[in-house]
Every structure is written in structure tokens, then in C-alpha cells.
C-alpha positions as protocol buffer text, in pm:
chain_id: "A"
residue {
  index: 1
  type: UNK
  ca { x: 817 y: -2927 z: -131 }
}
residue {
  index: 2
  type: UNK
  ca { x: 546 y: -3052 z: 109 }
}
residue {
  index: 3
  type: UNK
  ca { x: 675 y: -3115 z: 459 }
}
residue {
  index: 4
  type: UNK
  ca { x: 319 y: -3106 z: 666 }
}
residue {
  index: 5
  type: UNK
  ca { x: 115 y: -3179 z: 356 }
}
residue {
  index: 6
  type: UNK
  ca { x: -162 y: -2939 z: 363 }
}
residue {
  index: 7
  type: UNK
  ca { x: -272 y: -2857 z: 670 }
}
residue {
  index: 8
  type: UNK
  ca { x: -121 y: -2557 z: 784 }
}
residue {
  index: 9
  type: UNK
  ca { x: 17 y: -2234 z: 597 }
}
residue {
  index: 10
  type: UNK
  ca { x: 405 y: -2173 z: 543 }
}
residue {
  index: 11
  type: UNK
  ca { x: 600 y: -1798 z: 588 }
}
residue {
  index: 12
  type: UNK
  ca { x: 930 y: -1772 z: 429 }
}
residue {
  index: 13
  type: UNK
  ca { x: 1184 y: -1516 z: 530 }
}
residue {
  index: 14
  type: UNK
  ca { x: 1544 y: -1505 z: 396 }
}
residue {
  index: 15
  type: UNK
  ca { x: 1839 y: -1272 z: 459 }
}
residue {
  index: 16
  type: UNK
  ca { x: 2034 y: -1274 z: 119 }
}
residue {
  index: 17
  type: UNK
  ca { x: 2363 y: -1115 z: -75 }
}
residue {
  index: 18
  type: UNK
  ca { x: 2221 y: -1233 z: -367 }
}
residue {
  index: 19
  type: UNK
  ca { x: 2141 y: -1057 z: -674 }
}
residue {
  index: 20
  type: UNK
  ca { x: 1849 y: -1306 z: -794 }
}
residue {
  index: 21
  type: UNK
  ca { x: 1627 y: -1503 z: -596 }
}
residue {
  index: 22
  type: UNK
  ca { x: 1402 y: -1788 z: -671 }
}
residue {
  index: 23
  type: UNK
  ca { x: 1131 y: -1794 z: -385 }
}
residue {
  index: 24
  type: UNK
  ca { x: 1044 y: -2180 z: -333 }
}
residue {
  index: 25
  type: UNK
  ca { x: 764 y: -2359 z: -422 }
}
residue {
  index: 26
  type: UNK
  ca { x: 617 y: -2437 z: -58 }
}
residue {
  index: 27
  type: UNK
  ca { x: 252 y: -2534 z: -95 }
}
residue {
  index: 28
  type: UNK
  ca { x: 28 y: -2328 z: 129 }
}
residue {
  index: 29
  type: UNK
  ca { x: 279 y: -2041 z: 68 }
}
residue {
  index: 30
  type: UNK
  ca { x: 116 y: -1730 z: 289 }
}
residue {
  index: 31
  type: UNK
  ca { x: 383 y: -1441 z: 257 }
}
residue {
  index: 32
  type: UNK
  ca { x: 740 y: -1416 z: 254 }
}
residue {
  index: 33
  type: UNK
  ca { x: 1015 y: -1197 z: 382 }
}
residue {
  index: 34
  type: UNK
  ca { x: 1302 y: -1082 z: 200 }
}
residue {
  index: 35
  type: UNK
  ca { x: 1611 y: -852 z: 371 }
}
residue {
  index: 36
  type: UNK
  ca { x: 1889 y: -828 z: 114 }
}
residue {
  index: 37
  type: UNK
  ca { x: 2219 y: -741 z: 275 }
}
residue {
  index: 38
  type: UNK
  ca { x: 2409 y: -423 z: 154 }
}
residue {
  index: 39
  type: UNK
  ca { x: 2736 y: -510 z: 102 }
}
residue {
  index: 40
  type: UNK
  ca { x: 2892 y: -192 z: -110 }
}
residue {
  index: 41
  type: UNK
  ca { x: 2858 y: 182 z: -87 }
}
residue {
  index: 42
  type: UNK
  ca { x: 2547 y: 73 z: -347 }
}
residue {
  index: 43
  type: UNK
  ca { x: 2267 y: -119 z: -352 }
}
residue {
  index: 44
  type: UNK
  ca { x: 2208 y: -394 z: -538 }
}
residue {
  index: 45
  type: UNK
  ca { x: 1919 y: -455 z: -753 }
}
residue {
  index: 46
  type: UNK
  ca { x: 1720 y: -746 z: -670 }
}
residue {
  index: 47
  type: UNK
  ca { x: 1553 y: -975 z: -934 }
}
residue {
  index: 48
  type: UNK
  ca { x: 1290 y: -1207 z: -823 }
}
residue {
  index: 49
  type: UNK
  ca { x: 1147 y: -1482 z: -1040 }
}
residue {
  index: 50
  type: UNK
  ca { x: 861 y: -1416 z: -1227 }
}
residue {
  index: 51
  type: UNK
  ca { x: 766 y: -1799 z: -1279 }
}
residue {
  index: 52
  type: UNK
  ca { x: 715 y: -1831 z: -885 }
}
residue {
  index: 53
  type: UNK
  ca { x: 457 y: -1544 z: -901 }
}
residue {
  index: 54
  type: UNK
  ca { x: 283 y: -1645 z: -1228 }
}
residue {
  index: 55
  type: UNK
  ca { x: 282 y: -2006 z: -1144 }
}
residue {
  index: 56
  type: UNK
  ca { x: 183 y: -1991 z: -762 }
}
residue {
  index: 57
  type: UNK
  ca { x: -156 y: -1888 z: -566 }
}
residue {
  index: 58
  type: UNK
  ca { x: -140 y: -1471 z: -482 }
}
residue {
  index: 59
  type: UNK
  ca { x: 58 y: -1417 z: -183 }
}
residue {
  index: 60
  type: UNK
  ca { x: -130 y: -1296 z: 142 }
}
residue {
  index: 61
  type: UNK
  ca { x: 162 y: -1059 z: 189 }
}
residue {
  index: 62
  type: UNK
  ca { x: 525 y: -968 z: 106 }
}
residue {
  index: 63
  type: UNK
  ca { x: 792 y: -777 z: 291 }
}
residue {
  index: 64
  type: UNK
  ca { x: 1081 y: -653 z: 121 }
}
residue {
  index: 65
  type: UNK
  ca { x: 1415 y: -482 z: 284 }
}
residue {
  index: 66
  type: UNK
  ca { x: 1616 y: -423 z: -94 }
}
residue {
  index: 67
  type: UNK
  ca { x: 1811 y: -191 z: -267 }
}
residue {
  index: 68
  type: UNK
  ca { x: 1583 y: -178 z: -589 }
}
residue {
  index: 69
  type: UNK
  ca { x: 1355 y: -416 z: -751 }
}
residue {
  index: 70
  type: UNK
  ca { x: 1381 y: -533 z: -1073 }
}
residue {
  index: 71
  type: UNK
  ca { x: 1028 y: -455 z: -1255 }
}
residue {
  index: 72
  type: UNK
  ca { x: 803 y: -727 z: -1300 }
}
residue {
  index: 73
  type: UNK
  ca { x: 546 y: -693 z: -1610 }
}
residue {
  index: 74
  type: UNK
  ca { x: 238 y: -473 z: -1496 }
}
residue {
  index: 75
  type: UNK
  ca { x: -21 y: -777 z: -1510 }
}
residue {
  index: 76
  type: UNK
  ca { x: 220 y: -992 z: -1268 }
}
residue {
  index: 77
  type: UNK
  ca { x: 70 y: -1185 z: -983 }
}
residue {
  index: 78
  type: UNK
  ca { x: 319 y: -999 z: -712 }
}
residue {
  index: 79
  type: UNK
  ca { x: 80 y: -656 z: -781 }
}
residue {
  index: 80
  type: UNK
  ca { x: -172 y: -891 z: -640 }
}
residue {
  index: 81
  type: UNK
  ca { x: -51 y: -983 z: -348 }
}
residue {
  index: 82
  type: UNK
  ca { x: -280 y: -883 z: -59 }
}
residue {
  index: 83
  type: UNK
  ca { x: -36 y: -676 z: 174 }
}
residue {
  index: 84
  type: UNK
  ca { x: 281 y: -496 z: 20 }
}
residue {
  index: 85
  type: UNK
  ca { x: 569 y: -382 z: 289 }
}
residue {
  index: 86
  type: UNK
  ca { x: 844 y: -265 z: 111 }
}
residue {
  index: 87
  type: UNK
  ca { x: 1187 y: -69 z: 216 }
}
residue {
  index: 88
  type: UNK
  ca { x: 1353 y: 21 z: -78 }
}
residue {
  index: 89
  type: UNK
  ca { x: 1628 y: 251 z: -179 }
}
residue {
  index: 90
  type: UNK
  ca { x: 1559 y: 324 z: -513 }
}
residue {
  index: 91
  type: UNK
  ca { x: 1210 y: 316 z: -700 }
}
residue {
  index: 92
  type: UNK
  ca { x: 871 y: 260 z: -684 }
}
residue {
  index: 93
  type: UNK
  ca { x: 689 y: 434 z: -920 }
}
residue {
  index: 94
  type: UNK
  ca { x: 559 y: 66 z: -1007 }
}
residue {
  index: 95
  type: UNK
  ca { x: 369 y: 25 z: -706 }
}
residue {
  index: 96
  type: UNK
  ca { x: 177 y: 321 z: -717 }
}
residue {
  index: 97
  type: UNK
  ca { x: 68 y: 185 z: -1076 }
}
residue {
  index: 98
  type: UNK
  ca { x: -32 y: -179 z: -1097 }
}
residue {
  index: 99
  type: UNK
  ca { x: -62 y: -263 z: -739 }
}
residue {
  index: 100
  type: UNK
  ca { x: -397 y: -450 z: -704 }
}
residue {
  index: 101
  type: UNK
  ca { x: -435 y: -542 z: -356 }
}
residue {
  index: 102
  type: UNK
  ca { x: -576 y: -453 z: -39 }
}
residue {
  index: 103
  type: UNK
  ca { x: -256 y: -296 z: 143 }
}
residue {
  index: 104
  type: UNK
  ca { x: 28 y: -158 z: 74 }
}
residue {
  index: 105
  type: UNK
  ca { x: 309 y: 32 z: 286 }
}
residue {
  index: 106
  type: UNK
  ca { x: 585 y: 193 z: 116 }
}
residue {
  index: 107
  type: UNK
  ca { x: 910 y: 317 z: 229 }
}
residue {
  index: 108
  type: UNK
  ca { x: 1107 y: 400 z: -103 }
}
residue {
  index: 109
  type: UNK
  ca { x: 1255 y: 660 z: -289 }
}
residue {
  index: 110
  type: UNK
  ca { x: 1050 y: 1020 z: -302 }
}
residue {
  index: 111
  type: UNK
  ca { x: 726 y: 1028 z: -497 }
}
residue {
  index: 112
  type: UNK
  ca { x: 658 y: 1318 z: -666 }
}
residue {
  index: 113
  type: UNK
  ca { x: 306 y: 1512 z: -654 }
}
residue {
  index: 114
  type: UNK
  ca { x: 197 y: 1415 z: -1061 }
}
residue {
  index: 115
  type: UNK
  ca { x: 272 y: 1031 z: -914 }
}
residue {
  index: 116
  type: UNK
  ca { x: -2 y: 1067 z: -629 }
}
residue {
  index: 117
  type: UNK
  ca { x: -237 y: 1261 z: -849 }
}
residue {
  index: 118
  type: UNK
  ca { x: -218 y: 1012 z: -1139 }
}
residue {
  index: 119
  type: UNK
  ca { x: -295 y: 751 z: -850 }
}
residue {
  index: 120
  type: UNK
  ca { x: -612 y: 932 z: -687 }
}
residue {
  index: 121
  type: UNK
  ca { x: -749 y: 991 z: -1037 }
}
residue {
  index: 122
  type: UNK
  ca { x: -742 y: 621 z: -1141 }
}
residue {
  index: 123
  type: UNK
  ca { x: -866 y: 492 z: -823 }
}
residue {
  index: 124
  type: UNK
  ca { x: -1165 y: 747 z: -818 }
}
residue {
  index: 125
  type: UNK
  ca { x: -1280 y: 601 z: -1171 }
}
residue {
  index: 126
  type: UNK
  ca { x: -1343 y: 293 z: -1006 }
}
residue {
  index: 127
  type: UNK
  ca { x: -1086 y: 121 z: -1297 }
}
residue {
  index: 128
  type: UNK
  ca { x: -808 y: 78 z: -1046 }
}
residue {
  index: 129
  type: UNK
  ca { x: -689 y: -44 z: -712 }
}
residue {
  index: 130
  type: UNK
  ca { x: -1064 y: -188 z: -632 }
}
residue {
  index: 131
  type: UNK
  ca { x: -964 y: -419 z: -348 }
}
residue {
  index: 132
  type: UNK
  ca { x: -684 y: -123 z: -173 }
}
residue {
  index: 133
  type: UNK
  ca { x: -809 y: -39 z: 172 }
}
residue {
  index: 134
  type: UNK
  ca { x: -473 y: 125 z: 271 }
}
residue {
  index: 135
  type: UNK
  ca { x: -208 y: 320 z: 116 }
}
residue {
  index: 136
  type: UNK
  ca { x: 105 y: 417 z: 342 }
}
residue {
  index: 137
  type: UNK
  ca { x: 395 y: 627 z: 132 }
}
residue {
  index: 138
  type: UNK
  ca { x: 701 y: 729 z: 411 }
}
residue {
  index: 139
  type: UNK
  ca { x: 1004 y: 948 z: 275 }
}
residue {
  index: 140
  type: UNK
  ca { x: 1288 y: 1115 z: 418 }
}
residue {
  index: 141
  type: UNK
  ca { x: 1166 y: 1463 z: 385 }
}
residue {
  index: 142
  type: UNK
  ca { x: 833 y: 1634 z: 425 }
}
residue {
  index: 143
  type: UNK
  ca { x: 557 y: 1581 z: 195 }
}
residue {
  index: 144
  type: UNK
  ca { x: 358 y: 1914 z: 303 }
}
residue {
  index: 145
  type: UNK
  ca { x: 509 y: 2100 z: 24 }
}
residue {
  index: 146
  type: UNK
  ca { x: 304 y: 1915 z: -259 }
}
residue {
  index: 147
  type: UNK
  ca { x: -21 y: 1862 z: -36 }
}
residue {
  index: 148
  type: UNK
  ca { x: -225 y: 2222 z: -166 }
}
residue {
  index: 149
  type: UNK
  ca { x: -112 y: 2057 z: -547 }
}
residue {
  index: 150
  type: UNK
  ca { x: -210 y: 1725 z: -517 }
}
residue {
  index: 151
  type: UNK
  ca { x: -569 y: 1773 z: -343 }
}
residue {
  index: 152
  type: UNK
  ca { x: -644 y: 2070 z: -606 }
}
residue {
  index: 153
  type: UNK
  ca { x: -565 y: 1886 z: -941 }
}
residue {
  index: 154
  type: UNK
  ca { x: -756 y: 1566 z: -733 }
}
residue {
  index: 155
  type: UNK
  ca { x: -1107 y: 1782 z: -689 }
}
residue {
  index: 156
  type: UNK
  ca { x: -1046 y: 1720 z: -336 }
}
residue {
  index: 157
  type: UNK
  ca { x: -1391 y: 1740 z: -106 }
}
residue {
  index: 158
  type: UNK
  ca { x: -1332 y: 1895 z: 229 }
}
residue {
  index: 159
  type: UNK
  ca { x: -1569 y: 1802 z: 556 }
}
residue {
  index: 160
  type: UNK
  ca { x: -1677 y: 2141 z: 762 }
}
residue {
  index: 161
  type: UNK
  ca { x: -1411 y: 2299 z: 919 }
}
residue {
  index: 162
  type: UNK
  ca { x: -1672 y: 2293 z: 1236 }
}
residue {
  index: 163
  type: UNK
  ca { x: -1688 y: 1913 z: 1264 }
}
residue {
  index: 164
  type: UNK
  ca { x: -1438 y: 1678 z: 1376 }
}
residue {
  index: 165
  type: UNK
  ca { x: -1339 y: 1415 z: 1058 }
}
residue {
  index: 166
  type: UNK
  ca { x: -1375 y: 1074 z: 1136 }
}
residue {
  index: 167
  type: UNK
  ca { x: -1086 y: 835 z: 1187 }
}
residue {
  index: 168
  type: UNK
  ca { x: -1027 y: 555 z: 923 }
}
residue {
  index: 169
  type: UNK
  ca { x: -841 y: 255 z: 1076 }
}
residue {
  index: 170
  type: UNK
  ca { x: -822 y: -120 z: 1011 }
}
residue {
  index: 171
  type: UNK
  ca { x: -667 y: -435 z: 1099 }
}
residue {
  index: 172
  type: UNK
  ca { x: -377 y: -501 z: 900 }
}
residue {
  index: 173
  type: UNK
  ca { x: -338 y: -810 z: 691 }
}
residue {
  index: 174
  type: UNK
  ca { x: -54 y: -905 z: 830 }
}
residue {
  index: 175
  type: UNK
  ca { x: 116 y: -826 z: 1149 }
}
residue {
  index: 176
  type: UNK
  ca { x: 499 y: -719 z: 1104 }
}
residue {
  index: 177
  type: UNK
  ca { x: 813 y: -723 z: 1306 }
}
residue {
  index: 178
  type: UNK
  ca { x: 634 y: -422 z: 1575 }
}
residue {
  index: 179
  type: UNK
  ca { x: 355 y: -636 z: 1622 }
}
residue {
  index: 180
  type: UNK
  ca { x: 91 y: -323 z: 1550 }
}
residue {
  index: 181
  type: UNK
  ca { x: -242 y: -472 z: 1475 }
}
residue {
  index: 182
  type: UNK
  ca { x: -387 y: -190 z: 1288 }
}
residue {
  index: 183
  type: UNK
  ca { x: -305 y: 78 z: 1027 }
}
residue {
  index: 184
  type: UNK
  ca { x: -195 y: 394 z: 1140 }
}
residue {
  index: 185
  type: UNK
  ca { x: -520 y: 612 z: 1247 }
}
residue {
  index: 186
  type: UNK
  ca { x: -626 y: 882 z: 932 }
}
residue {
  index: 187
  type: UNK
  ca { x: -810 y: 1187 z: 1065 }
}
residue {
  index: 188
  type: UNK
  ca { x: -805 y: 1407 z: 795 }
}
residue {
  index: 189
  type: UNK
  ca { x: -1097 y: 1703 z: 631 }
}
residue {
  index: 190
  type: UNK
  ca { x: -968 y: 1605 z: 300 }
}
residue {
  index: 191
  type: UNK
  ca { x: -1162 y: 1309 z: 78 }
}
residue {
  index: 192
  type: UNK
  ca { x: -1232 y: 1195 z: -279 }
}
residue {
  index: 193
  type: UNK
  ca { x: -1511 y: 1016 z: -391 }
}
residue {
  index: 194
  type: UNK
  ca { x: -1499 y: 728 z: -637 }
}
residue {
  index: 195
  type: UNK
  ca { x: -1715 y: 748 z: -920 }
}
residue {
  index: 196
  type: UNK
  ca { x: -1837 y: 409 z: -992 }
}
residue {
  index: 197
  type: UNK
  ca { x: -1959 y: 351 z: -612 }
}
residue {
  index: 198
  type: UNK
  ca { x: -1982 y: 638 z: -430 }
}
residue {
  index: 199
  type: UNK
  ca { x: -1721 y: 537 z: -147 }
}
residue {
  index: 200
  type: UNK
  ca { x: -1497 y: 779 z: 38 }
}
residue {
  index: 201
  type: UNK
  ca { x: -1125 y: 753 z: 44 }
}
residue {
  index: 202
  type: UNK
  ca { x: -961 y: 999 z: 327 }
}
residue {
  index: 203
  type: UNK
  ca { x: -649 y: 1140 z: 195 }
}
residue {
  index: 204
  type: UNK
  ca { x: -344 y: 1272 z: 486 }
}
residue {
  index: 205
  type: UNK
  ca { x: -25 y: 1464 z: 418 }
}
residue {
  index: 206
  type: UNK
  ca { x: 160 y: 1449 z: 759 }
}
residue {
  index: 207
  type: UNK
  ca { x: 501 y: 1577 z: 756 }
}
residue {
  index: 208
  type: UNK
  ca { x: 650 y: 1296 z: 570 }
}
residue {
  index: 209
  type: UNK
  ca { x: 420 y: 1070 z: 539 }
}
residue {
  index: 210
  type: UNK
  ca { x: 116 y: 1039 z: 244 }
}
residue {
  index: 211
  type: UNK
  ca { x: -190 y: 798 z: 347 }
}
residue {
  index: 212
  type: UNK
  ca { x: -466 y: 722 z: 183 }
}
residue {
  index: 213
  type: UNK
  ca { x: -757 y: 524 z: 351 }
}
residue {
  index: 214
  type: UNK
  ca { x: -1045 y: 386 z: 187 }
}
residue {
  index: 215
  type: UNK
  ca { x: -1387 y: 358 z: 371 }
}
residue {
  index: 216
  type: UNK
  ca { x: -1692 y: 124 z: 345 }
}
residue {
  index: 217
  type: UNK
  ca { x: -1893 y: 422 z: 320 }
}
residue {
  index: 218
  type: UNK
  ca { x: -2047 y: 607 z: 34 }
}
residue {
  index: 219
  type: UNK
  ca { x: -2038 y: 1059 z: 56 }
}
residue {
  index: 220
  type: UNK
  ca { x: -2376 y: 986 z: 198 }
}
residue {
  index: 221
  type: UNK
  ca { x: -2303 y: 782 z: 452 }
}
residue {
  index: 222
  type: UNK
  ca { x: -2032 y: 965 z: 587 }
}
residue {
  index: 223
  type: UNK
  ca { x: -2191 y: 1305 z: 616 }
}
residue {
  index: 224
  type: UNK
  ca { x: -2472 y: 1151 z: 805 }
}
residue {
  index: 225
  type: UNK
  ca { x: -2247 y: 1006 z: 1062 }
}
residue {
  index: 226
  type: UNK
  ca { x: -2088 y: 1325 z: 1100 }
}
residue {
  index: 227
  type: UNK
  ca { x: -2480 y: 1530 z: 1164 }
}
residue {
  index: 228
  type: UNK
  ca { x: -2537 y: 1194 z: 1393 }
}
residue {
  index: 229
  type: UNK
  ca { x: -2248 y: 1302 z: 1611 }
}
residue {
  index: 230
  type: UNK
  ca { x: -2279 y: 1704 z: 1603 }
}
residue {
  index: 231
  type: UNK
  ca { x: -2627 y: 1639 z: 1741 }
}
residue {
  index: 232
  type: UNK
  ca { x: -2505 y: 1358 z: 2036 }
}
């Protein structure tokens, strides 16, 4: 389908009952938006075509309102997509994974702590989730419980108790429904370094929430800003 030819980008958003969906093939695709309708006591599981993903150009973003997700193999173009919102009932392990782009914001079922720990250990090797910038995980109940855990088995770094941690916030890839231009502010004493580079990610447990910001700044550069602003 090519109703403008190619001069301008296309968003699709759908509200569905259906079980399997075949997003079209719109040249100049940017993102689409999927809200699946509940109409039972339980959700439905909601297959999307692989073809569209492995045959199309990666998707600047995708939001999803679903029951579950049927997976998609770990190499599949929708881990690439640039921004990731998903609401989801059930799952999500699969994100945490194989997602290989630059934002994602998840409000599924609850992680557990070995899930975020398996996830800070691959990106500090440097082997996984390169391009991610932002990581957002919501749940229904408080995270704190797993926080002491998670930042111990991580080697978690800590910036003096004295200073005050710098924030990390960015423009989002997309703009959503609330029309908030930037990530959600991360203030946090708690960091990991990646090996390959030397960058800082910030790591927050807050109440229910888990984020995880990654900087444009090596260890070095980061504790210099910090003596910079003790001595102003």
C-alpha cells in the first residue's frame, strides 16, 4: 500500500478482538499501536506475524495494550525496534532478553530479581543491549524487596553518600498518549560500569518501579562532574 508515495512517514494504531494480527505493509511504516480488547474473564494471547517484522525496515517504535504475546524467535526484527511500550498481562521475560534497541518501557507481569541480574550482567559485558539508553520495568507491587539482591550479585558501584548523584534523563523516542517528552528523571547512588567501554548505567529501585539509565559517560567522566560540582 502506498497512498502518499514516499514522502511522509505512516503510524498505525488498531483496537482489535482478534487473536492474530497481520500489521500491513505501509511503506514508510514508523511505529504502530496495538490495544487488544479483553473480552473474557482471560486474556487472550496475541500472535503477530513474524513475516511483517522479518520482511519490513525496524520499527521506530511499538506500543502494545495485550493480554500476552506470543514469542517471536530471539533474532526477530521486533527486538529491534527502537522504542518498546508494552502493557501486558502475562509475560515478558523475552524482553528483558533479546531486546536490542534504544528504549524500552514495560508494564507486564512481575520480574523476578535473577531476571534483572541476568540483564545487568549481559549488558555490562558490552555483548548485549548496545544501543538501550532506557529501561522502565512498572509492577503492581514494590520492587524494594529484591533491590539489596540485585545490586550485590551485580557488583554494584555506589557514588559518596556526601554528594548529590546526577540525574539521567532523555528525550524519548517517541511521544505517547501523555504527551511527556522525556524519560522519567533517575537520581540514584547506585551504577554499573560496562566493561567493553567504560560507560555508566544508573540503576533505581523506587517502590514499584525498576529503571535503568544508560549515560554517555565513562566512570571517569562521571566522578569528575561530580568533584566539578562539590567545588562550585
Amino acid at each position: 500500500m502506498d497512498l502518499f508515495g514516499t514522502s511522509m512517514d505512516y503510524d498505525w494504531k488498531i483496537f482489535t478482538e482478534d487473536k492474530k494480527l497481520r500489521i500491513p505493509q505501509l511503506q514508510n511504516l514508523s511505529g504502530c499501536a496495538i490495544t487488544q480488547f479483553q473480552n473474557s474473564a482471560r486474556w487472550m494471547e496475541l500472535e503477530l506475524e513474524e513475516h511483517f517484522f522479518s520482511s519490513s525496515p525496524v520499527l521506530k517504535w511499538i506500543y502494545l495494550h495485550i493480554g500476552s504475546l506470543k514469542a517471536f524467535s530471539p533474532d526477530s526484527k521486533f527486538y529491534m525496534t527502537e522504542s518498546i511500550i508494552i502493557f501486558k498481562m502475562e509475560g515478558g521475560q523475552d524482553i528483558l532478553r533479546y531486546f536490542q534497541g534504544r528504549q524500552a518501557i514495560l508494564y507486564v507481569c512481575r520480574y523476578k530479581s535473577l531476571d534483572f541480574i541476568e540483564f545487568i550482567n549481559r549488558w555490562k559485558t558490552g555483548n548485549a543491549f548496545r544501543k538501550l539508553e532506557y529501561l522502565m520495568c512498572h509492577d503492581f507491587s514494590s520492587y524494594q524487596s529484591i533491590e539489596n539482591e540485585v545490586l550485590n550479585a551485580v557488583g554494584a558501584k555506589y557514588i559518596d553518600a556526601i554528594k548529590k548523584p546526577p540525574t539521567h534523563t532523555l528525550p524519548l523516542v517517541h511521544v505517547n498518549f501523555d504527551n511527556k517528552p522525556n524519560t522519567d528523571p533517575i537520581t540514584s547512588y547506585a551504577y554499573v560500569v560496562r566493561e567493553t567501554d567504560g560507560h555508566v548505567a544508573s540503576i533505581l529501585f523506587q517502590g514499584t518501579n525498576f529503571r535503568f539509565g544508560v549515560w554517555d559517560k565513562t566512570e571517569e567522566d562521571i566522578l569528575a562532574m561530580l568533584k566539578k560540582l562539590r567545588i562550585a
